[in-house]
JSON list of C-alpha atoms in Angstrom, two decimals:
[
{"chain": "I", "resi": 1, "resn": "UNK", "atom": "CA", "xyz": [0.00, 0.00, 0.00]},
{"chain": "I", "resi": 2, "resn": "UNK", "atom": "CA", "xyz": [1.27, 3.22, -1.08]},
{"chain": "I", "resi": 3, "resn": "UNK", "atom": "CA", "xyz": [2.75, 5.72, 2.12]},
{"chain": "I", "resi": 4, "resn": "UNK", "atom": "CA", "xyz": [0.35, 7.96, 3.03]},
{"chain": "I", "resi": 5, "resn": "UNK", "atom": "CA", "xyz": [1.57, 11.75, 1.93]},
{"chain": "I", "resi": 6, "resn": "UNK", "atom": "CA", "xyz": [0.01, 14.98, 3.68]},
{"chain": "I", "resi": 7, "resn": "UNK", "atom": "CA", "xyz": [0.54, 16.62, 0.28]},
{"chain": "I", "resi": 8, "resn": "UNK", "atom": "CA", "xyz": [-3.43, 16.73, -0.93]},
{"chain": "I", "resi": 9, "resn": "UNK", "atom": "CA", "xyz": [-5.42, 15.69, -4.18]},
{"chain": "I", "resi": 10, "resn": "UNK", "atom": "CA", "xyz": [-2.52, 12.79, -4.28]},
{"chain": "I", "resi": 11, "resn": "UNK", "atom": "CA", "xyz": [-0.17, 15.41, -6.11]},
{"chain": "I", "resi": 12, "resn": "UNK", "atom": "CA", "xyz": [3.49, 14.61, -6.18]},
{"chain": "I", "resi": 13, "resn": "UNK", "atom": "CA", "xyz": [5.96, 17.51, -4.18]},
{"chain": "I", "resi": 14, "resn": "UNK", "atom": "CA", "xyz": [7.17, 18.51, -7.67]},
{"chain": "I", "resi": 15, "resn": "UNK", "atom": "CA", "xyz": [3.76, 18.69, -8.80]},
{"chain": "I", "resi": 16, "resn": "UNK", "atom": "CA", "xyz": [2.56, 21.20, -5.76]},
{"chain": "I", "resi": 17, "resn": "UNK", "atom": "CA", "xyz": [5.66, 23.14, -6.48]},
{"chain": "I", "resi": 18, "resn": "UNK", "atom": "CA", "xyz": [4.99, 24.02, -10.06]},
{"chain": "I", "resi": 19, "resn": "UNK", "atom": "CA", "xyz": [1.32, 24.27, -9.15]},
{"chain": "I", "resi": 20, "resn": "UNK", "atom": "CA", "xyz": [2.29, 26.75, -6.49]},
{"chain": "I", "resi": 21, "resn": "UNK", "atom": "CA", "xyz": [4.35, 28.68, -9.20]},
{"chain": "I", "resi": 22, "resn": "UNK", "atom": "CA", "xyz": [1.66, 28.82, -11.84]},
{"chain": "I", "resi": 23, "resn": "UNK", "atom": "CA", "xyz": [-0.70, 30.11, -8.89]},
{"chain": "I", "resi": 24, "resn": "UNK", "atom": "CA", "xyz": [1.84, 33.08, -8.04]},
{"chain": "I", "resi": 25, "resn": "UNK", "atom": "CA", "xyz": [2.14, 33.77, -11.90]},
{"chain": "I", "resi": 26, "resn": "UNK", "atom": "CA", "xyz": [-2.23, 34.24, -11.57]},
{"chain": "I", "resi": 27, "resn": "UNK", "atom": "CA", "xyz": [-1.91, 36.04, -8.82]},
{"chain": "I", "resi": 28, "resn": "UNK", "atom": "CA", "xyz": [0.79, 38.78, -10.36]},
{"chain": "I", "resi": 29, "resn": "UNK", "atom": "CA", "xyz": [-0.97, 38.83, -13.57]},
{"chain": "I", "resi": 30, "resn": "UNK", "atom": "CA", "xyz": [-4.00, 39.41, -11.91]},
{"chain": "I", "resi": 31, "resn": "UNK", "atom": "CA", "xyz": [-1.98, 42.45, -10.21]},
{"chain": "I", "resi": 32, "resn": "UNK", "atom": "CA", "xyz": [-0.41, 43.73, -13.83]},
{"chain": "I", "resi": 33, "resn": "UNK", "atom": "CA", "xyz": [-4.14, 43.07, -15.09]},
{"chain": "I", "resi": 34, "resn": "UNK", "atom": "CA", "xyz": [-4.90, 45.84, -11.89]},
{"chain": "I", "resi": 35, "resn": "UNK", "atom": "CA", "xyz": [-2.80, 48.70, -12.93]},
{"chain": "I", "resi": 36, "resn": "UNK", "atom": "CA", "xyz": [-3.27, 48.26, -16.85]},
{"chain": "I", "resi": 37, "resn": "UNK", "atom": "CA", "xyz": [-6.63, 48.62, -16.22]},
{"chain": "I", "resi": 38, "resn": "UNK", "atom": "CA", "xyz": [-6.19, 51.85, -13.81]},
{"chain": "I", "resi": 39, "resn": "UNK", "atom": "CA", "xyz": [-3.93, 53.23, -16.12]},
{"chain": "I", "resi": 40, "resn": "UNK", "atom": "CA", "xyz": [-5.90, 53.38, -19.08]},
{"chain": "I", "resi": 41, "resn": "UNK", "atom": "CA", "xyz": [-9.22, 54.12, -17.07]},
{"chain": "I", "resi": 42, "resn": "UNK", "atom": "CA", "xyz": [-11.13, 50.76, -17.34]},
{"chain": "I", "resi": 43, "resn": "UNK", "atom": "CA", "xyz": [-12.21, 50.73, -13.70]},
{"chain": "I", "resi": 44, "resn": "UNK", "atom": "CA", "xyz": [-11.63, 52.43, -10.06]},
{"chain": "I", "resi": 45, "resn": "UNK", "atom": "CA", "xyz": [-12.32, 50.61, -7.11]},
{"chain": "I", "resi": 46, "resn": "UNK", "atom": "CA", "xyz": [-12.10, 47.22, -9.28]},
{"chain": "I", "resi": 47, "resn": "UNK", "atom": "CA", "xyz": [-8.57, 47.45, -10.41]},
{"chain": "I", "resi": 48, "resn": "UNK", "atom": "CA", "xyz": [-7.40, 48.63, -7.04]},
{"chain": "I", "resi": 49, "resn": "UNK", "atom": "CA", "xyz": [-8.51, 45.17, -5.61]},
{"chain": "I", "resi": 50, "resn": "UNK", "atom": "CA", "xyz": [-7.25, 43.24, -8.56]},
{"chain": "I", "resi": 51, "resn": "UNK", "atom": "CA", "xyz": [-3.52, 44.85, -7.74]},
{"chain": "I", "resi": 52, "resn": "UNK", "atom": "CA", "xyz": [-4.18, 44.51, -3.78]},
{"chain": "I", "resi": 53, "resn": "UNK", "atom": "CA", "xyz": [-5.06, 41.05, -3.46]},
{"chain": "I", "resi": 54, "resn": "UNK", "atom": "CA", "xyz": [-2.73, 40.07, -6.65]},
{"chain": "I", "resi": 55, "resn": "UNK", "atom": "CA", "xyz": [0.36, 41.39, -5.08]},
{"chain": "I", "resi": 56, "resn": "UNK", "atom": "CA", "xyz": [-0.57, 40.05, -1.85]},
{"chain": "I", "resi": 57, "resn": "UNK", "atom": "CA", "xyz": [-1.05, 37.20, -2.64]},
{"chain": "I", "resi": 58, "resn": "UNK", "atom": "CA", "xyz": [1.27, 36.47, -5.11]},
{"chain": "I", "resi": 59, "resn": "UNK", "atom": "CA", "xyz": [3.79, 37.75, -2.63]},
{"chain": "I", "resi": 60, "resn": "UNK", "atom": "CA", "xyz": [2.74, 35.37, -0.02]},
{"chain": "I", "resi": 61, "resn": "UNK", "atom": "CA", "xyz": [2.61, 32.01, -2.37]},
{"chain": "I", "resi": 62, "resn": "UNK", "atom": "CA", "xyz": [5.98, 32.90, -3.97]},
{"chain": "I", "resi": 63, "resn": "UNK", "atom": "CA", "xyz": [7.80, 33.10, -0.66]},
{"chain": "I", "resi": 64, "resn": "UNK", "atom": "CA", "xyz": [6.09, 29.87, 0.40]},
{"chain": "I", "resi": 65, "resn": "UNK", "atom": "CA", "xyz": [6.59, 27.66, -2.25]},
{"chain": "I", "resi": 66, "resn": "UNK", "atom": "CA", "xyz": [10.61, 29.49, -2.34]},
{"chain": "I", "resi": 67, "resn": "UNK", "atom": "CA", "xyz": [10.72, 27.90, 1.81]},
{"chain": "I", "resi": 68, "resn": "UNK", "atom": "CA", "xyz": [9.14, 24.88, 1.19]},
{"chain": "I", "resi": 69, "resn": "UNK", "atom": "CA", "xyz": [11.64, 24.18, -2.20]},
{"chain": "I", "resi": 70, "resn": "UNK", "atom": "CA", "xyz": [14.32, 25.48, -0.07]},
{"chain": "I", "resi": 71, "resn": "UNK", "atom": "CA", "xyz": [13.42, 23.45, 2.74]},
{"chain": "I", "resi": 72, "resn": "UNK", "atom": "CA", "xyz": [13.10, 20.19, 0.72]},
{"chain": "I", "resi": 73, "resn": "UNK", "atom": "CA", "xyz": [16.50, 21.16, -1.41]},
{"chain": "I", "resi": 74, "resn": "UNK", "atom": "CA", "xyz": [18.42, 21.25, 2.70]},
{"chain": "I", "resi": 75, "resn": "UNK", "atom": "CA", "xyz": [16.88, 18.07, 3.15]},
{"chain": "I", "resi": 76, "resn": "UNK", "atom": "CA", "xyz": [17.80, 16.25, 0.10]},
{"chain": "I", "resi": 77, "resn": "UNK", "atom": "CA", "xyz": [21.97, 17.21, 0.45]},
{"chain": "I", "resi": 78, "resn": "UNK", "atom": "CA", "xyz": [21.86, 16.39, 3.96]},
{"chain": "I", "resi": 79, "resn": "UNK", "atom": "CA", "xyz": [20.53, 12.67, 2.90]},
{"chain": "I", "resi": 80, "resn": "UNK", "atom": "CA", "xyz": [22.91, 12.56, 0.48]},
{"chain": "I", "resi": 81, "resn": "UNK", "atom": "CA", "xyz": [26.09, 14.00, 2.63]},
{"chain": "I", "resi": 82, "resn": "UNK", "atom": "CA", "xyz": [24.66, 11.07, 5.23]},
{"chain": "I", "resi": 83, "resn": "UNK", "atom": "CA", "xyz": [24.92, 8.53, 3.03]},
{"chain": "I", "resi": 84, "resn": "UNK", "atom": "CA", "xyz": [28.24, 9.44, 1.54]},
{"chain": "I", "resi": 85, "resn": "UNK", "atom": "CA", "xyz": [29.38, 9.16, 4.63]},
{"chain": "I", "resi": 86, "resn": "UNK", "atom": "CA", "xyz": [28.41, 6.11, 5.53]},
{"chain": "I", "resi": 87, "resn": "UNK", "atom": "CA", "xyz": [29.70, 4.21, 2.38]},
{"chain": "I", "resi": 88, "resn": "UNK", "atom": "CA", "xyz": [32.97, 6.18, 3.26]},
{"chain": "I", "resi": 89, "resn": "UNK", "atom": "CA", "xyz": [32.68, 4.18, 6.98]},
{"chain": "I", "resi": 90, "resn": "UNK", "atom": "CA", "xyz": [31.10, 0.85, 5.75]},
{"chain": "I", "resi": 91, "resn": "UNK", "atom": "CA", "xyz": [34.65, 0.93, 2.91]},
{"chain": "I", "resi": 92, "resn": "UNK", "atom": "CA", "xyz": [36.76, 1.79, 5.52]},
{"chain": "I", "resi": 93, "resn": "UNK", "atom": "CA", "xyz": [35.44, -1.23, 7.81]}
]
């Protein structure tokens, strides 16, 4: 039986990473979307929301999925330094 992952929908970690970036990509053209359309006069209070919330929250899902990559990136060369090691102790016995 497969190991039980607290990643949802059964996605894969590389999966919810480029998810996550395609979601911060929404969120800032949903931002750029924002100030085009105050720029050329296309809507008030509308476009002001569309740049709020886009910034915000691409800003917040780019700095998460950048820790959680980072995070998982730490993880993976420590493994590997670990198990370097112990071939280097296992040839020396």
């Amino acid at each position: 039986m497969p190991e039980e992952s607290a990643i949802p929908f059964g996605l894969t970690e590389d999966q919810l990473i480029r998810l996550s970036w395609i979601m911060a990509a929404f969120f800032f053209g949903m931002a750029i979307l924002g100030v085009v359309g105050e720029v050329l006069g296309w809507w008030n209070d509308i476009g002001e929301i569309l740049v709020t919330v886009g910034t915000l929250a691409g800003v917040a899902v780019t700095i998460g999925v950048a820790y959680y990559g980072a995070g998982r990136n730490q993880v993976n060369a420590v493994r590997q330094t670990v198990e370097d090691n112990n071939e280097v102790l296992q040839d020396n016995n």
